[in-house]
Amino acid sequence: MCDIARHRKSLLELTNKINAPFFYYDLDWLQTHIKALQTLPVKLWYALKANPLSAIIKLLAQEHMRFDVASVGELDQVLKQGVAAARILHTGPAKSDEQLVYFIEQGVTRFVIESTEQLKNLQRIAEHKEVKVEVLLRVQLQWQSTEKNVLGGECVTPFGLSAEDWQGYAKTHQLNHQYVTILGFHCFQWGNILSLQKLEKIWFSIAKELKILADAMGIKLRVLDLGGGLGVDYQESGQALQLDDIHKLLIKLKAVYSPTEIWLELGRYAVAQSGVYVTKVIDHKTVYEREMLILEGGSQHLMRPTLTGEAFPVRLLRESSSTLSSIHLHGALCTSLDYLGKVSLPCDVAIKDHVVFSYTGAYGFTESMPFFLCHTLPAEVIYRQGKIEIVRPAQPAGVWLR
């Protein structure tokens, strides 16, 4: 991961140079990590929603990653970095006719289809354009569990259709189409899984149910897309998934469901550990015996703690030998929702110090709400081969307010 101790001097210099919150990405670490991921016995796609920074896309493309994109904006961003359309998979629940046409016109031929209407629309468009495309039908399964997460878990969500719905459609409609080939199914309902046993249970349950569905629909199950979900240990509790264990689990799965090809769409697990976020302490106070820091940056740059109730790991940027103390972190927004968690920091932390949030290479700036209250937009900085580059400077609200 991005080693704070190794980069401390550079980060401290950047706090003076930028004088605003910033994200910092270690692309050398990321390249090594992506090379390791490429040893997995599956076809990998990078979920662009995790971080669409141009430098990250270029590096991943250099390492022969494919790209999962869910919008026209994401598609344009990937194409601008020189990624071939053949290496793009179009995902996302909302695909209008205009969007499907645009993707096909840009050369994209692989789609995850979320409904019968999307399937009919794509068949019509592909036939009109005389372009052959390949699709995965997204399936939403039901689980005997009470656990919830941002992808739905056992809840009913807008992602895909039930197995019964797809099977019912197949009974009354012709699936074989001159221009649209169904490769298999996509099923992804759980995010940030840290338990190998839970991952095994989910993957094998999905594979079993979708093999049954494929047989019932008369579809040859050539591809099974398990989405992402590989977790990052934000609490640094020693529960992180190990790549060797994931590799063994995939070999086990492929042995049972050969010759079906397995696809994974990795976002968080691919890039989270490559990045850190740095921001300044503005105030330090105690309210009703609750010690707190007020930070320059908060939910306007890091929305994940508010969405999940889980803090990023946080450290004091400068070195300190003081004992650790529990303290609550709040951002600069005029809402109590701007809360970044209860963390341990040296008790000598003071106003004008800087703190560093780890694992922010994924679901950082582009997941946040940077325009609320018109605060300064954060800078983004990359480190590669000993060189530091500010690829996007911090920007005041005046550059976008009209």
Short mmCIF file of C-alpha atoms in Angstrom, two decimals:
data_model
loop_
_atom_site.label_atom_id
_atom_site.label_comp_id
_atom_site.label_asym_id
_atom_site.label_seq_id
_atom_site.Cartn_x
_atom_site.Cartn_y
_atom_site.Cartn_z
CA MET A 1 0.00 0.00 0.00
CA CYS A 2 1.01 3.66 -0.21
CA ASP A 3 3.60 3.83 2.60
CA ILE A 4 3.02 7.04 4.58
CA ALA A 5 6.39 6.86 6.32
CA ARG A 6 8.17 6.53 2.98
CA HIS A 7 6.26 9.44 1.46
CA ARG A 8 6.06 11.62 4.60
CA LYS A 9 8.65 14.19 3.48
CA SER A 10 6.95 14.64 0.11
CA LEU A 11 3.51 14.87 1.69
CA LEU A 12 4.68 17.52 4.15
CA GLU A 13 6.20 19.56 1.32
CA LEU A 14 2.96 19.26 -0.66
CA THR A 15 0.89 20.61 2.24
CA ASN A 16 2.80 23.89 1.92
CA LYS A 17 2.84 23.91 -1.87
CA ILE A 18 -0.85 23.10 -2.37
CA ASN A 19 -2.24 24.71 0.82
CA ALA A 20 -5.48 22.73 0.46
CA PRO A 21 -6.65 19.14 0.92
CA PHE A 22 -5.28 16.69 -1.64
CA PHE A 23 -5.29 13.08 -2.78
CA TYR A 24 -1.94 11.38 -3.39
CA TYR A 25 -1.52 8.16 -5.40
CA ASP A 26 1.54 5.89 -5.42
CA LEU A 27 1.44 4.51 -8.95
CA ASP A 28 4.57 2.42 -8.47
CA TRP A 29 2.80 0.44 -5.75
CA LEU A 30 -0.33 0.26 -7.90
CA GLN A 31 1.56 -1.16 -10.87
CA THR A 32 3.09 -3.91 -8.74
CA HIS A 33 -0.31 -4.72 -7.27
CA ILE A 34 -2.03 -4.89 -10.66
CA LYS A 35 0.66 -7.22 -11.99
CA ALA A 36 -0.07 -9.52 -9.06
CA LEU A 37 -3.83 -9.36 -9.69
CA GLN A 38 -3.26 -10.39 -13.29
CA THR A 39 -2.08 -13.79 -12.06
CA LEU A 40 -5.65 -14.68 -11.00
CA PRO A 41 -7.12 -17.38 -13.30
CA VAL A 42 -10.03 -15.20 -14.46
CA LYS A 43 -10.79 -12.35 -16.84
CA LEU A 44 -10.42 -9.08 -14.90
CA TRP A 45 -12.24 -5.79 -15.48
CA TYR A 46 -11.46 -2.59 -13.60
CA ALA A 47 -14.63 -0.96 -12.24
CA LEU A 48 -14.03 2.65 -13.22
CA LYS A 49 -16.42 3.98 -10.57
CA ALA A 50 -13.71 3.30 -7.97
CA ASN A 51 -11.41 5.96 -9.44
CA PRO A 52 -11.52 7.36 -12.99
CA LEU A 53 -8.30 9.40 -12.77
CA SER A 54 -6.59 9.52 -16.18
CA ALA A 55 -3.17 8.47 -14.82
CA ILE A 56 -4.69 5.40 -13.17
CA ILE A 57 -6.54 4.40 -16.35
CA LYS A 58 -3.37 4.72 -18.41
CA LEU A 59 -1.36 2.62 -15.98
CA LEU A 60 -4.01 -0.10 -15.84
CA ALA A 61 -4.32 -0.11 -19.62
CA GLN A 62 -0.56 -0.51 -19.82
CA GLU A 63 -0.95 -3.59 -17.62
CA HIS A 64 -3.62 -4.98 -19.99
CA MET A 65 -6.62 -4.52 -17.68
CA ARG A 66 -10.09 -4.32 -19.16
CA PHE A 67 -12.61 -1.69 -18.06
CA ASP A 68 -16.11 -1.83 -16.61
CA VAL A 69 -17.81 1.49 -17.41
CA ALA A 70 -21.32 2.52 -16.38
CA SER A 71 -21.94 5.86 -18.09
CA VAL A 72 -21.21 7.92 -21.17
CA GLY A 73 -18.84 10.08 -19.11
CA GLU A 74 -16.88 7.05 -17.95
CA LEU A 75 -16.74 5.73 -21.51
CA ASP A 76 -15.42 9.03 -22.86
CA GLN A 77 -12.81 9.18 -20.09
CA VAL A 78 -11.53 5.68 -20.88
CA LEU A 79 -11.49 6.22 -24.63
CA LYS A 80 -9.54 9.47 -24.18
CA GLN A 81 -6.76 7.47 -22.54
CA GLY A 82 -6.40 5.31 -25.65
CA VAL A 83 -8.25 2.23 -24.38
CA ALA A 84 -9.67 0.11 -27.20
CA ALA A 85 -13.45 -0.32 -27.21
CA ALA A 86 -12.94 -4.09 -27.35
CA ARG A 87 -11.61 -3.91 -23.77
CA ILE A 88 -14.76 -2.24 -22.38
CA LEU A 89 -17.80 -3.79 -20.70
CA HIS A 90 -20.88 -1.59 -20.32
CA THR A 91 -22.53 -2.03 -16.91
CA GLY A 92 -24.97 0.08 -14.86
CA PRO A 93 -28.74 -0.16 -14.24
CA ALA A 94 -29.80 2.80 -16.42
CA LYS A 95 -29.14 2.39 -20.15
CA SER A 96 -31.32 4.56 -22.36
CA ASP A 97 -31.68 3.96 -26.08
CA GLU A 98 -29.44 6.95 -26.70
CA GLN A 99 -26.76 5.55 -24.39
CA LEU A 100 -26.86 2.10 -25.99
CA VAL A 101 -26.54 3.68 -29.42
CA TYR A 102 -23.62 5.84 -28.29
CA PHE A 103 -21.72 2.88 -26.84
CA ILE A 104 -22.23 0.83 -30.00
CA GLU A 105 -21.17 3.75 -32.20
CA GLN A 106 -17.96 4.01 -30.13
CA GLY A 107 -17.25 0.34 -30.85
CA VAL A 108 -18.34 -1.26 -27.56
CA THR A 109 -19.83 -4.71 -28.10
CA ARG A 110 -20.14 -6.18 -24.58
CA PHE A 111 -23.05 -5.28 -22.31
CA VAL A 112 -24.50 -6.30 -18.96
CA ILE A 113 -28.26 -6.24 -19.48
CA GLU A 114 -30.44 -5.38 -16.48
CA SER A 115 -34.00 -5.94 -17.75
CA THR A 116 -36.09 -7.43 -20.52
CA GLU A 117 -36.68 -3.93 -21.89
CA GLN A 118 -32.93 -3.32 -22.13
CA LEU A 119 -32.51 -6.65 -23.91
CA LYS A 120 -35.26 -5.86 -26.44
CA ASN A 121 -33.87 -2.36 -27.00
CA LEU A 122 -30.35 -3.66 -27.54
CA GLN A 123 -31.59 -6.31 -29.97
CA ARG A 124 -33.43 -3.66 -31.95
CA ILE A 125 -30.50 -1.23 -31.98
CA ALA A 126 -27.90 -3.88 -32.84
CA GLU A 127 -30.05 -5.12 -35.71
CA HIS A 128 -30.57 -1.59 -37.00
CA LYS A 129 -26.82 -0.87 -36.78
CA GLU A 130 -25.97 -4.35 -38.10
CA VAL A 131 -23.49 -4.78 -35.25
CA LYS A 132 -23.03 -8.05 -33.38
CA VAL A 133 -22.89 -7.68 -29.59
CA GLU A 134 -22.47 -10.00 -26.60
CA VAL A 135 -24.43 -9.72 -23.38
CA LEU A 136 -24.61 -10.98 -19.83
CA LEU A 137 -28.03 -11.03 -18.20
CA ARG A 138 -27.88 -9.59 -14.68
CA VAL A 139 -29.58 -11.73 -12.07
CA GLN A 140 -30.65 -10.66 -8.59
CA LEU A 141 -30.78 -13.58 -6.17
CA GLN A 142 -32.43 -13.80 -2.76
CA TRP A 143 -30.33 -14.67 0.28
CA GLN A 144 -31.13 -16.14 3.67
CA SER A 145 -29.44 -13.34 5.57
CA THR A 146 -30.18 -10.13 7.41
CA GLU A 147 -26.98 -8.38 6.39
CA LYS A 148 -27.20 -5.25 4.26
CA ASN A 149 -24.69 -3.23 2.25
CA VAL A 150 -24.62 -0.56 -0.43
CA LEU A 151 -25.17 -3.13 -3.20
CA GLY A 152 -28.27 -4.48 -1.54
CA GLY A 153 -27.17 -7.81 -0.09
CA GLU A 154 -30.47 -9.62 0.52
CA CYS A 155 -32.57 -6.49 -0.24
CA VAL A 156 -34.52 -5.93 -3.43
CA THR A 157 -32.56 -3.49 -5.60
CA PRO A 158 -32.75 -2.01 -9.13
CA PHE A 159 -29.92 -4.31 -10.27
CA GLY A 160 -31.04 -6.96 -12.74
CA LEU A 161 -34.06 -9.28 -12.52
CA SER A 162 -34.87 -12.37 -10.50
CA ALA A 163 -34.05 -15.78 -11.93
CA GLU A 164 -37.78 -16.45 -12.19
CA ASP A 165 -38.32 -13.27 -14.24
CA TRP A 166 -35.59 -14.17 -16.73
CA GLN A 167 -36.85 -17.74 -16.99
CA GLY A 168 -40.40 -16.54 -17.54
CA TYR A 169 -39.25 -14.19 -20.30
CA ALA A 170 -37.37 -17.02 -22.01
CA LYS A 171 -40.59 -19.08 -22.18
CA THR A 172 -42.40 -16.43 -24.21
CA HIS A 173 -39.60 -14.75 -26.19
CA GLN A 174 -36.92 -15.88 -28.58
CA LEU A 175 -33.49 -15.51 -26.94
CA ASN A 176 -31.48 -16.47 -30.01
CA HIS A 177 -30.83 -13.36 -32.07
CA GLN A 178 -28.81 -12.70 -35.19
CA TYR A 179 -26.97 -9.76 -33.63
CA VAL A 180 -27.15 -10.41 -29.86
CA THR A 181 -25.40 -13.38 -28.26
CA ILE A 182 -26.08 -14.24 -24.62
CA LEU A 183 -22.78 -15.32 -23.05
CA GLY A 184 -24.13 -16.00 -19.57
CA PHE A 185 -25.03 -14.17 -16.39
CA HIS A 186 -23.86 -11.40 -14.08
CA CYS A 187 -24.61 -11.47 -10.35
CA PHE A 188 -23.11 -9.06 -7.82
CA GLN A 189 -24.88 -8.11 -4.61
CA TRP A 190 -22.22 -7.93 -1.88
CA GLY A 191 -19.46 -5.37 -1.39
CA ASN A 192 -16.22 -5.27 0.62
CA ILE A 193 -16.17 -8.93 1.66
CA LEU A 194 -13.33 -9.77 4.07
CA SER A 195 -14.24 -13.36 4.94
CA LEU A 196 -12.87 -16.02 2.58
CA GLN A 197 -15.54 -18.43 3.84
CA LYS A 198 -18.31 -15.94 3.06
CA LEU A 199 -16.80 -15.29 -0.37
CA GLU A 200 -16.71 -19.02 -1.10
CA LYS A 201 -20.32 -19.47 0.03
CA ILE A 202 -21.52 -16.56 -2.11
CA TRP A 203 -19.58 -17.53 -5.23
CA PHE A 204 -20.57 -21.19 -5.13
CA SER A 205 -24.21 -20.32 -4.37
CA ILE A 206 -24.28 -17.92 -7.33
CA ALA A 207 -22.64 -20.42 -9.67
CA LYS A 208 -25.03 -23.19 -8.64
CA GLU A 209 -28.17 -21.07 -9.07
CA LEU A 210 -27.09 -19.59 -12.39
CA LYS A 211 -26.07 -22.95 -13.84
CA ILE A 212 -29.58 -24.17 -13.04
CA LEU A 213 -31.02 -21.03 -14.63
CA ALA A 214 -28.89 -21.40 -17.75
CA ASP A 215 -30.08 -24.98 -18.23
CA ALA A 216 -33.71 -23.94 -17.70
CA MET A 217 -33.39 -21.13 -20.26
CA GLY A 218 -31.47 -23.22 -22.78
CA ILE A 219 -28.41 -20.99 -22.53
CA LYS A 220 -24.87 -22.29 -22.73
CA LEU A 221 -23.17 -20.78 -19.66
CA ARG A 222 -19.97 -19.57 -21.29
CA VAL A 223 -19.38 -16.67 -18.87
CA LEU A 224 -20.19 -16.15 -15.21
CA ASP A 225 -19.52 -12.58 -14.01
CA LEU A 226 -19.24 -12.47 -10.20
CA GLY A 227 -18.75 -8.70 -10.11
CA GLY A 228 -16.39 -7.37 -7.46
CA GLY A 229 -16.79 -7.41 -3.70
CA LEU A 230 -13.25 -8.31 -2.66
CA GLY A 231 -12.78 -6.39 0.54
CA VAL A 232 -10.30 -3.89 1.94
CA ASP A 233 -9.56 -4.07 5.68
CA TYR A 234 -10.36 -0.44 6.55
CA GLN A 235 -10.10 -1.21 10.26
CA GLU A 236 -6.62 -2.73 9.77
CA SER A 237 -7.72 -5.68 11.90
CA GLY A 238 -5.63 -8.27 10.09
CA GLN A 239 -8.60 -9.66 8.16
CA ALA A 240 -7.48 -8.61 4.68
CA LEU A 241 -8.08 -11.13 1.91
CA GLN A 242 -4.85 -12.64 0.63
CA LEU A 243 -4.31 -12.97 -3.11
CA ASP A 244 -3.10 -16.57 -2.81
CA ASP A 245 -6.31 -17.54 -1.00
CA ILE A 246 -8.45 -15.86 -3.66
CA HIS A 247 -6.45 -17.66 -6.35
CA LYS A 248 -7.04 -21.06 -4.71
CA LEU A 249 -10.75 -20.35 -4.29
CA LEU A 250 -11.11 -19.44 -7.96
CA ILE A 251 -9.29 -22.61 -9.02
CA LYS A 252 -11.71 -24.58 -6.83
CA LEU A 253 -14.70 -22.83 -8.41
CA LYS A 254 -13.42 -23.30 -11.95
CA ALA A 255 -12.82 -27.01 -11.31
CA VAL A 256 -16.52 -27.47 -10.53
CA TYR A 257 -17.90 -25.22 -13.26
CA SER A 258 -15.44 -25.79 -16.09
CA PRO A 259 -15.45 -24.76 -18.92
CA THR A 260 -17.39 -21.64 -17.84
CA GLU A 261 -15.18 -18.53 -17.93
CA ILE A 262 -15.17 -16.48 -14.71
CA TRP A 263 -15.13 -12.67 -14.82
CA LEU A 264 -14.42 -10.31 -11.93
CA GLU A 265 -14.93 -6.53 -11.89
CA LEU A 266 -12.47 -5.18 -9.33
CA GLY A 267 -12.57 -1.60 -8.09
CA ARG A 268 -11.79 -1.17 -4.41
CA TYR A 269 -9.48 -4.21 -4.24
CA ALA A 270 -7.54 -2.93 -7.25
CA VAL A 271 -6.83 0.68 -6.28
CA ALA A 272 -7.89 1.54 -2.71
CA GLN A 273 -4.50 0.99 -1.09
CA SER A 274 -2.67 3.09 -3.69
CA GLY A 275 -4.01 6.40 -2.37
CA VAL A 276 -4.05 8.66 0.69
CA TYR A 277 -5.92 11.87 1.44
CA VAL A 278 -4.31 14.73 3.37
CA THR A 279 -6.15 17.55 5.11
CA LYS A 280 -5.49 20.15 7.81
CA VAL A 281 -6.79 20.41 11.37
CA ILE A 282 -8.77 23.65 11.68
CA ASP A 283 -10.02 23.36 15.25
CA HIS A 284 -9.53 21.15 18.30
CA LYS A 285 -12.10 21.24 21.06
CA THR A 286 -14.07 19.26 23.63
CA VAL A 287 -17.86 19.41 23.69
CA TYR A 288 -19.63 17.68 26.63
CA GLU A 289 -16.46 15.63 27.27
CA ARG A 290 -16.27 14.58 23.64
CA GLU A 291 -12.88 15.49 22.15
CA MET A 292 -13.03 16.39 18.48
CA LEU A 293 -11.04 17.74 15.58
CA ILE A 294 -12.64 19.93 12.93
CA LEU A 295 -10.92 19.32 9.59
CA GLU A 296 -10.64 21.44 6.46
CA GLY A 297 -11.78 18.49 4.39
CA GLY A 298 -14.57 16.05 5.17
CA SER A 299 -17.57 14.60 3.39
CA GLN A 300 -17.18 17.04 0.53
CA HIS A 301 -14.08 15.00 -0.40
CA LEU A 302 -14.59 11.69 1.43
CA MET A 303 -18.21 10.54 1.48
CA ARG A 304 -17.62 6.90 2.34
CA PRO A 305 -17.67 7.29 6.18
CA THR A 306 -21.08 8.97 5.96
CA LEU A 307 -22.44 6.32 3.58
CA THR A 308 -21.12 3.29 5.44
CA GLY A 309 -20.55 4.43 9.02
CA GLU A 310 -16.97 3.15 8.76
CA ALA A 311 -13.92 5.38 9.10
CA PHE A 312 -10.84 5.31 6.93
CA PRO A 313 -7.61 4.59 8.82
CA VAL A 314 -6.20 7.96 9.94
CA ARG A 315 -2.71 9.00 11.05
CA LEU A 316 -0.99 12.22 12.03
CA LEU A 317 1.22 13.27 9.12
CA ARG A 318 4.13 14.53 11.19
CA GLU A 319 5.99 12.13 13.44
CA SER A 320 4.96 12.04 17.10
CA SER A 321 5.94 9.92 20.10
CA SER A 322 2.93 10.99 22.18
CA THR A 323 0.48 8.41 23.47
CA LEU A 324 -2.61 7.74 21.39
CA SER A 325 -5.98 9.15 22.32
CA SER A 326 -9.48 8.49 20.98
CA ILE A 327 -10.85 11.47 19.15
CA HIS A 328 -13.79 12.23 16.88
CA LEU A 329 -13.25 13.71 13.41
CA HIS A 330 -15.66 16.17 11.81
CA GLY A 331 -15.47 17.99 8.52
CA ALA A 332 -16.23 21.59 7.57
CA LEU A 333 -19.81 21.14 6.34
CA CYS A 334 -22.76 22.66 8.19
CA THR A 335 -24.27 19.30 9.03
CA SER A 336 -23.61 16.71 11.73
CA LEU A 337 -23.58 14.10 8.96
CA ASP A 338 -20.09 15.34 8.09
CA TYR A 339 -18.53 12.86 10.50
CA LEU A 340 -15.43 10.86 9.64
CA GLY A 341 -15.34 8.55 12.62
CA LYS A 342 -13.76 7.93 16.01
CA VAL A 343 -10.06 7.26 15.59
CA SER A 344 -6.82 7.04 17.57
CA LEU A 345 -4.35 9.90 17.14
CA PRO A 346 -1.39 11.18 19.18
CA CYS A 347 -2.65 13.34 22.05
CA ASP A 348 -0.41 16.22 20.93
CA VAL A 349 -2.33 16.69 17.66
CA ALA A 350 -2.90 20.40 17.22
CA ILE A 351 -4.47 23.06 15.01
CA LYS A 352 -2.57 23.41 11.69
CA ASP A 353 -1.38 19.80 11.87
CA HIS A 354 -2.25 17.57 8.95
CA VAL A 355 -3.85 14.13 9.12
CA VAL A 356 -3.64 11.39 6.50
CA PHE A 357 -6.47 9.04 5.54
CA SER A 358 -5.33 5.73 4.01
CA TYR A 359 -7.10 3.47 1.46
CA THR A 360 -8.53 6.48 -0.41
CA GLY A 361 -7.37 5.33 -3.84
CA ALA A 362 -10.94 4.08 -4.29
CA TYR A 363 -14.24 5.84 -3.57
CA GLY A 364 -12.61 9.13 -2.72
CA PHE A 365 -13.13 12.38 -4.57
CA THR A 366 -15.54 11.24 -7.31
CA GLU A 367 -17.84 9.54 -4.78
CA SER A 368 -18.07 12.70 -2.69
CA MET A 369 -20.15 15.90 -2.89
CA PRO A 370 -17.45 18.51 -3.50
CA PHE A 371 -19.74 21.41 -4.49
CA PHE A 372 -21.75 21.52 -1.24
CA LEU A 373 -20.97 24.76 0.67
CA CYS A 374 -18.64 25.87 -2.14
CA HIS A 375 -15.42 24.72 -0.50
CA THR A 376 -12.14 24.38 -2.40
CA LEU A 377 -11.92 21.33 -4.64
CA PRO A 378 -9.04 19.03 -3.57
CA ALA A 379 -5.88 18.59 -5.60
CA GLU A 380 -4.84 15.21 -6.99
CA VAL A 381 -1.19 14.21 -7.04
CA ILE A 382 0.58 11.17 -8.50
CA TYR A 383 3.92 9.64 -7.58
CA ARG A 384 5.68 7.50 -10.17
CA GLN A 385 9.29 6.45 -10.57
CA GLY A 386 10.55 9.04 -8.10
CA LYS A 387 8.63 11.93 -9.65
CA ILE A 388 5.71 13.84 -8.16
CA GLU A 389 3.13 15.53 -10.37
CA ILE A 390 0.12 17.62 -9.38
CA VAL A 391 -2.26 16.39 -12.06
CA ARG A 392 -5.17 18.51 -10.84
CA PRO A 393 -4.53 21.60 -8.70
CA ALA A 394 -6.82 22.60 -5.86
CA GLN A 395 -9.53 24.87 -7.25
CA PRO A 396 -11.66 27.52 -5.51
CA ALA A 397 -15.42 27.54 -5.95
CA GLY A 398 -15.17 30.50 -8.33
CA VAL A 399 -13.93 28.29 -11.15
CA TRP A 400 -17.27 26.51 -11.41
CA LEU A 401 -19.84 28.81 -9.84
CA ARG A 402 -21.97 30.70 -12.34
#
